[in-house]
Amino acid sequence: MRTTHEVDAAELPQRVKRLLAEGHRLALVAAHLDEAGPRVVYLFVAGSPDTRTELHVRLDPDRPEVPTLAHLSFP
């Protein structure tokens, strides 16, 4: 199963924290430059059943910043 969610940068850490608590693991981070501007995609996976969750974060072209997630991986 694959799901995709558009996420505001400010809510990203909370969404990631929830996914990690549910057993998902970060598999990929990819940056894209679309007509609408920069976008970062975080792909989380979990097994049995195979589950893939994408979090799409649209960035401000003038200030393309995302919040750190390091504190979630290394408490």
JSON list of N, CA and C in Angstrom, two decimals:
[
{"chain": "A", "resi": 1, "resn": "MET", "atom": "N", "xyz": [0.84, -1.17, 0.00]},
{"chain": "A", "resi": 1, "resn": "MET", "atom": "CA", "xyz": [0.00, 0.00, 0.00]},
{"chain": "A", "resi": 1, "resn": "MET", "atom": "C", "xyz": [0.89, 1.24, 0.00]},
{"chain": "A", "resi": 2, "resn": "ARG", "atom": "N", "xyz": [0.51, 2.24, -0.81]},
{"chain": "A", "resi": 2, "resn": "ARG", "atom": "CA", "xyz": [1.28, 3.48, -0.88]},
{"chain": "A", "resi": 2, "resn": "ARG", "atom": "C", "xyz": [0.34, 4.65, -0.65]},
{"chain": "A", "resi": 3, "resn": "THR", "atom": "N", "xyz": [0.76, 5.55, 0.25]},
{"chain": "A", "resi": 3, "resn": "THR", "atom": "CA", "xyz": [-0.01, 6.77, 0.49]},
{"chain": "A", "resi": 3, "resn": "THR", "atom": "C", "xyz": [0.90, 7.98, 0.34]},
{"chain": "A", "resi": 4, "resn": "THR", "atom": "N", "xyz": [0.32, 9.07, -0.09]},
{"chain": "A", "resi": 4, "resn": "THR", "atom": "CA", "xyz": [1.05, 10.32, -0.28]},
{"chain": "A", "resi": 4, "resn": "THR", "atom": "C", "xyz": [0.34, 11.42, 0.48]},
{"chain": "A", "resi": 5, "resn": "HIS", "atom": "N", "xyz": [1.11, 12.23, 1.21]},
{"chain": "A", "resi": 5, "resn": "HIS", "atom": "CA", "xyz": [0.55, 13.33, 1.98]},
{"chain": "A", "resi": 5, "resn": "HIS", "atom": "C", "xyz": [1.31, 14.61, 1.69]},
{"chain": "A", "resi": 6, "resn": "GLU", "atom": "N", "xyz": [0.58, 15.69, 1.42]},
{"chain": "A", "resi": 6, "resn": "GLU", "atom": "CA", "xyz": [1.18, 17.02, 1.33]},
{"chain": "A", "resi": 6, "resn": "GLU", "atom": "C", "xyz": [1.29, 17.54, 2.76]},
{"chain": "A", "resi": 7, "resn": "VAL", "atom": "N", "xyz": [2.50, 17.92, 3.17]},
{"chain": "A", "resi": 7, "resn": "VAL", "atom": "CA", "xyz": [2.75, 18.31, 4.55]},
{"chain": "A", "resi": 7, "resn": "VAL", "atom": "C", "xyz": [3.42, 19.68, 4.58]},
{"chain": "A", "resi": 8, "resn": "ASP", "atom": "N", "xyz": [2.97, 20.52, 5.48]},
{"chain": "A", "resi": 8, "resn": "ASP", "atom": "CA", "xyz": [3.61, 21.81, 5.69]},
{"chain": "A", "resi": 8, "resn": "ASP", "atom": "C", "xyz": [4.94, 21.57, 6.42]},
{"chain": "A", "resi": 9, "resn": "ALA", "atom": "N", "xyz": [5.95, 22.35, 6.11]},
{"chain": "A", "resi": 9, "resn": "ALA", "atom": "CA", "xyz": [7.27, 22.16, 6.73]},
{"chain": "A", "resi": 9, "resn": "ALA", "atom": "C", "xyz": [7.19, 22.21, 8.25]},
{"chain": "A", "resi": 10, "resn": "ALA", "atom": "N", "xyz": [6.33, 23.05, 8.79]},
{"chain": "A", "resi": 10, "resn": "ALA", "atom": "CA", "xyz": [6.22, 23.19, 10.25]},
{"chain": "A", "resi": 10, "resn": "ALA", "atom": "C", "xyz": [5.68, 21.92, 10.91]},
{"chain": "A", "resi": 11, "resn": "GLU", "atom": "N", "xyz": [4.85, 21.16, 10.20]},
{"chain": "A", "resi": 11, "resn": "GLU", "atom": "CA", "xyz": [4.28, 19.95, 10.79]},
{"chain": "A", "resi": 11, "resn": "GLU", "atom": "C", "xyz": [5.10, 18.69, 10.48]},
{"chain": "A", "resi": 12, "resn": "LEU", "atom": "N", "xyz": [6.15, 18.82, 9.68]},
{"chain": "A", "resi": 12, "resn": "LEU", "atom": "CA", "xyz": [6.96, 17.67, 9.29]},
{"chain": "A", "resi": 12, "resn": "LEU", "atom": "C", "xyz": [7.51, 16.88, 10.48]},
{"chain": "A", "resi": 13, "resn": "PRO", "atom": "N", "xyz": [8.17, 17.49, 11.45]},
{"chain": "A", "resi": 13, "resn": "PRO", "atom": "CA", "xyz": [8.72, 16.70, 12.56]},
{"chain": "A", "resi": 13, "resn": "PRO", "atom": "C", "xyz": [7.67, 15.86, 13.30]},
{"chain": "A", "resi": 14, "resn": "GLN", "atom": "N", "xyz": [6.48, 16.42, 13.49]},
{"chain": "A", "resi": 14, "resn": "GLN", "atom": "CA", "xyz": [5.43, 15.69, 14.20]},
{"chain": "A", "resi": 14, "resn": "GLN", "atom": "C", "xyz": [4.95, 14.50, 13.38]},
{"chain": "A", "resi": 15, "resn": "ARG", "atom": "N", "xyz": [4.79, 14.69, 12.07]},
{"chain": "A", "resi": 15, "resn": "ARG", "atom": "CA", "xyz": [4.36, 13.58, 11.20]},
{"chain": "A", "resi": 15, "resn": "ARG", "atom": "C", "xyz": [5.42, 12.49, 11.16]},
{"chain": "A", "resi": 16, "resn": "VAL", "atom": "N", "xyz": [6.70, 12.87, 11.10]},
{"chain": "A", "resi": 16, "resn": "VAL", "atom": "CA", "xyz": [7.78, 11.90, 11.07]},
{"chain": "A", "resi": 16, "resn": "VAL", "atom": "C", "xyz": [7.84, 11.14, 12.40]},
{"chain": "A", "resi": 17, "resn": "LYS", "atom": "N", "xyz": [7.70, 11.84, 13.49]},
{"chain": "A", "resi": 17, "resn": "LYS", "atom": "CA", "xyz": [7.71, 11.21, 14.81]},
{"chain": "A", "resi": 17, "resn": "LYS", "atom": "C", "xyz": [6.63, 10.13, 14.90]},
{"chain": "A", "resi": 18, "resn": "ARG", "atom": "N", "xyz": [5.45, 10.44, 14.40]},
{"chain": "A", "resi": 18, "resn": "ARG", "atom": "CA", "xyz": [4.34, 9.48, 14.42]},
{"chain": "A", "resi": 18, "resn": "ARG", "atom": "C", "xyz": [4.65, 8.25, 13.55]},
{"chain": "A", "resi": 19, "resn": "LEU", "atom": "N", "xyz": [5.20, 8.48, 12.36]},
{"chain": "A", "resi": 19, "resn": "LEU", "atom": "CA", "xyz": [5.53, 7.36, 11.48]},
{"chain": "A", "resi": 19, "resn": "LEU", "atom": "C", "xyz": [6.60, 6.46, 12.11]},
{"chain": "A", "resi": 20, "resn": "LEU", "atom": "N", "xyz": [7.63, 7.06, 12.69]},
{"chain": "A", "resi": 20, "resn": "LEU", "atom": "CA", "xyz": [8.68, 6.27, 13.34]},
{"chain": "A", "resi": 20, "resn": "LEU", "atom": "C", "xyz": [8.11, 5.45, 14.50]},
{"chain": "A", "resi": 21, "resn": "ALA", "atom": "N", "xyz": [7.21, 6.04, 15.27]},
{"chain": "A", "resi": 21, "resn": "ALA", "atom": "CA", "xyz": [6.60, 5.34, 16.40]},
{"chain": "A", "resi": 21, "resn": "ALA", "atom": "C", "xyz": [5.75, 4.16, 15.93]},
{"chain": "A", "resi": 22, "resn": "GLU", "atom": "N", "xyz": [5.21, 4.26, 14.71]},
{"chain": "A", "resi": 22, "resn": "GLU", "atom": "CA", "xyz": [4.39, 3.18, 14.15]},
{"chain": "A", "resi": 22, "resn": "GLU", "atom": "C", "xyz": [5.23, 2.11, 13.46]},
{"chain": "A", "resi": 23, "resn": "GLY", "atom": "N", "xyz": [6.57, 2.26, 13.50]},
{"chain": "A", "resi": 23, "resn": "GLY", "atom": "CA", "xyz": [7.44, 1.23, 12.92]},
{"chain": "A", "resi": 23, "resn": "GLY", "atom": "C", "xyz": [7.96, 1.52, 11.53]},
{"chain": "A", "resi": 24, "resn": "HIS", "atom": "N", "xyz": [7.64, 2.68, 10.98]},
{"chain": "A", "resi": 24, "resn": "HIS", "atom": "CA", "xyz": [8.17, 3.04, 9.67]},
{"chain": "A", "resi": 24, "resn": "HIS", "atom": "C", "xyz": [9.63, 3.46, 9.80]},
{"chain": "A", "resi": 25, "resn": "ARG", "atom": "N", "xyz": [10.36, 3.34, 8.71]},
{"chain": "A", "resi": 25, "resn": "ARG", "atom": "CA", "xyz": [11.75, 3.78, 8.66]},
{"chain": "A", "resi": 25, "resn": "ARG", "atom": "C", "xyz": [11.96, 4.63, 7.42]},
{"chain": "A", "resi": 26, "resn": "LEU", "atom": "N", "xyz": [12.81, 5.65, 7.56]},
{"chain": "A", "resi": 26, "resn": "LEU", "atom": "CA", "xyz": [13.10, 6.54, 6.44]},
{"chain": "A", "resi": 26, "resn": "LEU", "atom": "C", "xyz": [13.95, 5.80, 5.42]},
{"chain": "A", "resi": 27, "resn": "ALA", "atom": "N", "xyz": [13.47, 5.72, 4.19]},
{"chain": "A", "resi": 27, "resn": "ALA", "atom": "CA", "xyz": [14.18, 5.01, 3.13]},
{"chain": "A", "resi": 27, "resn": "ALA", "atom": "C", "xyz": [14.84, 5.94, 2.13]},
{"chain": "A", "resi": 28, "resn": "LEU", "atom": "N", "xyz": [14.25, 7.13, 1.92]},
{"chain": "A", "resi": 28, "resn": "LEU", "atom": "CA", "xyz": [14.74, 8.00, 0.86]},
{"chain": "A", "resi": 28, "resn": "LEU", "atom": "C", "xyz": [14.30, 9.44, 1.12]},
{"chain": "A", "resi": 29, "resn": "VAL", "atom": "N", "xyz": [15.17, 10.37, 0.79]},
{"chain": "A", "resi": 29, "resn": "VAL", "atom": "CA", "xyz": [14.82, 11.79, 0.76]},
{"chain": "A", "resi": 29, "resn": "VAL", "atom": "C", "xyz": [15.25, 12.29, -0.61]},
{"chain": "A", "resi": 30, "resn": "ALA", "atom": "N", "xyz": [14.32, 12.92, -1.32]},
{"chain": "A", "resi": 30, "resn": "ALA", "atom": "CA", "xyz": [14.63, 13.41, -2.67]},
{"chain": "A", "resi": 30, "resn": "ALA", "atom": "C", "xyz": [14.14, 14.84, -2.81]},
{"chain": "A", "resi": 31, "resn": "ALA", "atom": "N", "xyz": [14.93, 15.66, -3.48]},
{"chain": "A", "resi": 31, "resn": "ALA", "atom": "CA", "xyz": [14.54, 17.05, -3.74]},
{"chain": "A", "resi": 31, "resn": "ALA", "atom": "C", "xyz": [14.17, 17.18, -5.21]},
{"chain": "A", "resi": 32, "resn": "HIS", "atom": "N", "xyz": [13.11, 17.94, -5.47]},
{"chain": "A", "resi": 32, "resn": "HIS", "atom": "CA", "xyz": [12.63, 18.14, -6.83]},
{"chain": "A", "resi": 32, "resn": "HIS", "atom": "C", "xyz": [12.43, 19.64, -7.05]},
{"chain": "A", "resi": 33, "resn": "LEU", "atom": "N", "xyz": [12.64, 20.06, -8.28]},
{"chain": "A", "resi": 33, "resn": "LEU", "atom": "CA", "xyz": [12.35, 21.45, -8.64]},
{"chain": "A", "resi": 33, "resn": "LEU", "atom": "C", "xyz": [11.26, 21.42, -9.70]},
{"chain": "A", "resi": 34, "resn": "ASP", "atom": "N", "xyz": [10.03, 21.68, -9.28]},
{"chain": "A", "resi": 34, "resn": "ASP", "atom": "CA", "xyz": [8.87, 21.67, -10.17]},
{"chain": "A", "resi": 34, "resn": "ASP", "atom": "C", "xyz": [8.55, 23.10, -10.60]},
{"chain": "A", "resi": 35, "resn": "GLU", "atom": "N", "xyz": [7.57, 23.22, -11.49]},
{"chain": "A", "resi": 35, "resn": "GLU", "atom": "CA", "xyz": [7.12, 24.56, -11.90]},
{"chain": "A", "resi": 35, "resn": "GLU", "atom": "C", "xyz": [6.62, 25.37, -10.71]},
{"chain": "A", "resi": 36, "resn": "ALA", "atom": "N", "xyz": [6.01, 24.69, -9.73]},
{"chain": "A", "resi": 36, "resn": "ALA", "atom": "CA", "xyz": [5.48, 25.37, -8.55]},
{"chain": "A", "resi": 36, "resn": "ALA", "atom": "C", "xyz": [6.57, 25.73, -7.54]},
{"chain": "A", "resi": 37, "resn": "GLY", "atom": "N", "xyz": [7.79, 25.26, -7.77]},
{"chain": "A", "resi": 37, "resn": "GLY", "atom": "CA", "xyz": [8.89, 25.55, -6.86]},
{"chain": "A", "resi": 37, "resn": "GLY", "atom": "C", "xyz": [9.50, 24.29, -6.28]},
{"chain": "A", "resi": 38, "resn": "PRO", "atom": "N", "xyz": [10.45, 24.45, -5.35]},
{"chain": "A", "resi": 38, "resn": "PRO", "atom": "CA", "xyz": [11.13, 23.28, -4.79]},
{"chain": "A", "resi": 38, "resn": "PRO", "atom": "C", "xyz": [10.21, 22.46, -3.88]},
{"chain": "A", "resi": 39, "resn": "ARG", "atom": "N", "xyz": [10.47, 21.16, -3.89]},
{"chain": "A", "resi": 39, "resn": "ARG", "atom": "CA", "xyz": [9.68, 20.21, -3.10]},
{"chain": "A", "resi": 39, "resn": "ARG", "atom": "C", "xyz": [10.62, 19.12, -2.62]},
{"chain": "A", "resi": 40, "resn": "VAL", "atom": "N", "xyz": [10.43, 18.69, -1.38]},
{"chain": "A", "resi": 40, "resn": "VAL", "atom": "CA", "xyz": [11.21, 17.58, -0.83]},
{"chain": "A", "resi": 40, "resn": "VAL", "atom": "C", "xyz": [10.26, 16.43, -0.54]},
{"chain": "A", "resi": 41, "resn": "VAL", "atom": "N", "xyz": [10.65, 15.22, -0.94]},
{"chain": "A", "resi": 41, "resn": "VAL", "atom": "CA", "xyz": [9.84, 14.03, -0.71]},
{"chain": "A", "resi": 41, "resn": "VAL", "atom": "C", "xyz": [10.58, 13.12, 0.26]},
{"chain": "A", "resi": 42, "resn": "TYR", "atom": "N", "xyz": [9.91, 12.75, 1.33]},
{"chain": "A", "resi": 42, "resn": "TYR", "atom": "CA", "xyz": [10.44, 11.80, 2.32]},
{"chain": "A", "resi": 42, "resn": "TYR", "atom": "C", "xyz": [9.66, 10.50, 2.14]},
{"chain": "A", "resi": 43, "resn": "LEU", "atom": "N", "xyz": [10.36, 9.40, 1.87]},
{"chain": "A", "resi": 43, "resn": "LEU", "atom": "CA", "xyz": [9.71, 8.10, 1.70]},
{"chain": "A", "resi": 43, "resn": "LEU", "atom": "C", "xyz": [9.98, 7.25, 2.93]},
{"chain": "A", "resi": 44, "resn": "PHE", "atom": "N", "xyz": [8.90, 6.82, 3.58]},
{"chain": "A", "resi": 44, "resn": "PHE", "atom": "CA", "xyz": [8.99, 5.94, 4.74]},
{"chain": "A", "resi": 44, "resn": "PHE", "atom": "C", "xyz": [8.41, 4.59, 4.36]},
{"chain": "A", "resi": 45, "resn": "VAL", "atom": "N", "xyz": [9.04, 3.52, 4.84]},
{"chain": "A", "resi": 45, "resn": "VAL", "atom": "CA", "xyz": [8.57, 2.17, 4.54]},
{"chain": "A", "resi": 45, "resn": "VAL", "atom": "C", "xyz": [8.40, 1.38, 5.83]},
{"chain": "A", "resi": 46, "resn": "ALA", "atom": "N", "xyz": [7.50, 0.41, 5.77]},
{"chain": "A", "resi": 46, "resn": "ALA", "atom": "CA", "xyz": [7.29, -0.53, 6.87]},
{"chain": "A", "resi": 46, "resn": "ALA", "atom": "C", "xyz": [6.93, -1.86, 6.23]},
{"chain": "A", "resi": 47, "resn": "GLY", "atom": "N", "xyz": [7.20, -2.94, 6.94]},
{"chain": "A", "resi": 47, "resn": "GLY", "atom": "CA", "xyz": [6.97, -4.25, 6.37]},
{"chain": "A", "resi": 47, "resn": "GLY", "atom": "C", "xyz": [5.77, -4.97, 6.95]},
{"chain": "A", "resi": 48, "resn": "SER", "atom": "N", "xyz": [5.36, -5.93, 6.21]},
{"chain": "A", "resi": 48, "resn": "SER", "atom": "CA", "xyz": [4.32, -6.90, 6.55]},
{"chain": "A", "resi": 48, "resn": "SER", "atom": "C", "xyz": [3.06, -6.27, 7.13]},
{"chain": "A", "resi": 49, "resn": "PRO", "atom": "N", "xyz": [2.20, -5.77, 6.29]},
{"chain": "A", "resi": 49, "resn": "PRO", "atom": "CA", "xyz": [2.30, -5.73, 4.84]},
{"chain": "A", "resi": 49, "resn": "PRO", "atom": "C", "xyz": [3.17, -4.56, 4.38]},
{"chain": "A", "resi": 50, "resn": "ASP", "atom": "N", "xyz": [3.67, -4.69, 3.16]},
{"chain": "A", "resi": 50, "resn": "ASP", "atom": "CA", "xyz": [4.52, -3.64, 2.58]},
{"chain": "A", "resi": 50, "resn": "ASP", "atom": "C", "xyz": [3.75, -2.33, 2.56]},
{"chain": "A", "resi": 51, "resn": "THR", "atom": "N", "xyz": [4.27, -1.33, 3.28]},
{"chain": "A", "resi": 51, "resn": "THR", "atom": "CA", "xyz": [3.62, -0.02, 3.37]},
{"chain": "A", "resi": 51, "resn": "THR", "atom": "C", "xyz": [4.63, 1.06, 3.01]},
{"chain": "A", "resi": 52, "resn": "ARG", "atom": "N", "xyz": [4.24, 1.95, 2.13]},
{"chain": "A", "resi": 52, "resn": "ARG", "atom": "CA", "xyz": [5.09, 3.07, 1.74]},
{"chain": "A", "resi": 52, "resn": "ARG", "atom": "C", "xyz": [4.30, 4.36, 1.94]},
{"chain": "A", "resi": 53, "resn": "THR", "atom": "N", "xyz": [4.91, 5.28, 2.66]},
{"chain": "A", "resi": 53, "resn": "THR", "atom": "CA", "xyz": [4.27, 6.56, 2.93]},
{"chain": "A", "resi": 53, "resn": "THR", "atom": "C", "xyz": [5.19, 7.67, 2.48]},
{"chain": "A", "resi": 54, "resn": "GLU", "atom": "N", "xyz": [4.68, 8.52, 1.60]},
{"chain": "A", "resi": 54, "resn": "GLU", "atom": "CA", "xyz": [5.45, 9.67, 1.11]},
{"chain": "A", "resi": 54, "resn": "GLU", "atom": "C", "xyz": [4.92, 10.94, 1.77]},
{"chain": "A", "resi": 55, "resn": "LEU", "atom": "N", "xyz": [5.84, 11.74, 2.28]},
{"chain": "A", "resi": 55, "resn": "LEU", "atom": "CA", "xyz": [5.52, 13.07, 2.79]},
{"chain": "A", "resi": 55, "resn": "LEU", "atom": "C", "xyz": [6.12, 14.07, 1.82]},
{"chain": "A", "resi": 56, "resn": "HIS", "atom": "N", "xyz": [5.29, 14.88, 1.18]},
{"chain": "A", "resi": 56, "resn": "HIS", "atom": "CA", "xyz": [5.75, 15.88, 0.23]},
{"chain": "A", "resi": 56, "resn": "HIS", "atom": "C", "xyz": [5.71, 17.24, 0.91]},
{"chain": "A", "resi": 57, "resn": "VAL", "atom": "N", "xyz": [6.84, 17.92, 0.93]},
{"chain": "A", "resi": 57, "resn": "VAL", "atom": "CA", "xyz": [6.94, 19.23, 1.58]},
{"chain": "A", "resi": 57, "resn": "VAL", "atom": "C", "xyz": [7.30, 20.26, 0.51]},
{"chain": "A", "resi": 58, "resn": "ARG", "atom": "N", "xyz": [6.40, 21.19, 0.27]},
{"chain": "A", "resi": 58, "resn": "ARG", "atom": "CA", "xyz": [6.63, 22.27, -0.68]},
{"chain": "A", "resi": 58, "resn": "ARG", "atom": "C", "xyz": [7.40, 23.37, 0.04]},
{"chain": "A", "resi": 59, "resn": "LEU", "atom": "N", "xyz": [8.47, 23.87, -0.59]},
{"chain": "A", "resi": 59, "resn": "LEU", "atom": "CA", "xyz": [9.33, 24.87, 0.03]},
{"chain": "A", "resi": 59, "resn": "LEU", "atom": "C", "xyz": [9.14, 26.25, -0.59]},
{"chain": "A", "resi": 60, "resn": "ASP", "atom": "N", "xyz": [9.40, 27.26, 0.19]},
{"chain": "A", "resi": 60, "resn": "ASP", "atom": "CA", "xyz": [9.39, 28.64, -0.28]},
{"chain": "A", "resi": 60, "resn": "ASP", "atom": "C", "xyz": [10.61, 28.82, -1.18]},
{"chain": "A", "resi": 61, "resn": "PRO", "atom": "N", "xyz": [10.43, 29.20, -2.43]},
{"chain": "A", "resi": 61, "resn": "PRO", "atom": "CA", "xyz": [11.58, 29.35, -3.33]},
{"chain": "A", "resi": 61, "resn": "PRO", "atom": "C", "xyz": [12.61, 30.37, -2.86]},
{"chain": "A", "resi": 62, "resn": "ASP", "atom": "N", "xyz": [12.16, 31.38, -2.10]},
{"chain": "A", "resi": 62, "resn": "ASP", "atom": "CA", "xyz": [13.07, 32.40, -1.61]},
{"chain": "A", "resi": 62, "resn": "ASP", "atom": "C", "xyz": [13.81, 31.97, -0.34]},
{"chain": "A", "resi": 63, "resn": "ARG", "atom": "N", "xyz": [13.25, 31.00, 0.37]},
{"chain": "A", "resi": 63, "resn": "ARG", "atom": "CA", "xyz": [13.85, 30.48, 1.61]},
{"chain": "A", "resi": 63, "resn": "ARG", "atom": "C", "xyz": [13.59, 28.98, 1.70]},
{"chain": "A", "resi": 64, "resn": "PRO", "atom": "N", "xyz": [14.26, 28.19, 0.88]},
{"chain": "A", "resi": 64, "resn": "PRO", "atom": "CA", "xyz": [14.00, 26.75, 0.84]},
{"chain": "A", "resi": 64, "resn": "PRO", "atom": "C", "xyz": [14.62, 26.02, 2.04]},
{"chain": "A", "resi": 65, "resn": "GLU", "atom": "N", "xyz": [13.87, 26.00, 3.14]},
{"chain": "A", "resi": 65, "resn": "GLU", "atom": "CA", "xyz": [14.36, 25.38, 4.37]},
{"chain": "A", "resi": 65, "resn": "GLU", "atom": "C", "xyz": [13.39, 24.32, 4.86]},
{"chain": "A", "resi": 66, "resn": "VAL", "atom": "N", "xyz": [13.94, 23.25, 5.43]},
{"chain": "A", "resi": 66, "resn": "VAL", "atom": "CA", "xyz": [13.13, 22.23, 6.10]},
{"chain": "A", "resi": 66, "resn": "VAL", "atom": "C", "xyz": [13.65, 22.09, 7.53]},
{"chain": "A", "resi": 67, "resn": "PRO", "atom": "N", "xyz": [12.78, 21.75, 8.47]},
{"chain": "A", "resi": 67, "resn": "PRO", "atom": "CA", "xyz": [13.23, 21.57, 9.84]},
{"chain": "A", "resi": 67, "resn": "PRO", "atom": "C", "xyz": [14.09, 20.32, 9.98]},
{"chain": "A", "resi": 68, "resn": "THR", "atom": "N", "xyz": [14.99, 20.33, 10.95]},
{"chain": "A", "resi": 68, "resn": "THR", "atom": "CA", "xyz": [15.83, 19.17, 11.19]},
{"chain": "A", "resi": 68, "resn": "THR", "atom": "C", "xyz": [15.01, 18.02, 11.76]},
{"chain": "A", "resi": 69, "resn": "LEU", "atom": "N", "xyz": [15.40, 16.82, 11.42]},
{"chain": "A", "resi": 69, "resn": "LEU", "atom": "CA", "xyz": [14.79, 15.60, 11.97]},
{"chain": "A", "resi": 69, "resn": "LEU", "atom": "C", "xyz": [15.80, 14.81, 12.78]},
{"chain": "A", "resi": 70, "resn": "ALA", "atom": "N", "xyz": [17.00, 15.36, 12.95]},
{"chain": "A", "resi": 70, "resn": "ALA", "atom": "CA", "xyz": [18.08, 14.64, 13.62]},
{"chain": "A", "resi": 70, "resn": "ALA", "atom": "C", "xyz": [17.71, 14.21, 15.03]},
{"chain": "A", "resi": 71, "resn": "HIS", "atom": "N", "xyz": [16.99, 15.06, 15.76]},
{"chain": "A", "resi": 71, "resn": "HIS", "atom": "CA", "xyz": [16.63, 14.72, 17.14]},
{"chain": "A", "resi": 71, "resn": "HIS", "atom": "C", "xyz": [15.69, 13.52, 17.21]},
{"chain": "A", "resi": 72, "resn": "LEU", "atom": "N", "xyz": [15.03, 13.20, 16.11]},
{"chain": "A", "resi": 72, "resn": "LEU", "atom": "CA", "xyz": [14.14, 12.03, 16.09]},
{"chain": "A", "resi": 72, "resn": "LEU", "atom": "C", "xyz": [14.92, 10.74, 15.86]},
{"chain": "A", "resi": 73, "resn": "SER", "atom": "N", "xyz": [16.04, 10.83, 15.17]},
{"chain": "A", "resi": 73, "resn": "SER", "atom": "CA", "xyz": [16.86, 9.66, 14.90]},
{"chain": "A", "resi": 73, "resn": "SER", "atom": "C", "xyz": [17.87, 9.39, 16.00]},
{"chain": "A", "resi": 74, "resn": "PHE", "atom": "N", "xyz": [18.35, 10.46, 16.60]},
{"chain": "A", "resi": 74, "resn": "PHE", "atom": "CA", "xyz": [19.39, 10.35, 17.62]},
{"chain": "A", "resi": 74, "resn": "PHE", "atom": "C", "xyz": [18.95, 11.09, 18.88]},
{"chain": "A", "resi": 75, "resn": "PRO", "atom": "N", "xyz": [18.02, 10.50, 19.65]},
{"chain": "A", "resi": 75, "resn": "PRO", "atom": "CA", "xyz": [17.52, 11.20, 20.85]},
{"chain": "A", "resi": 75, "resn": "PRO", "atom": "C", "xyz": [18.58, 11.37, 21.91]}
]
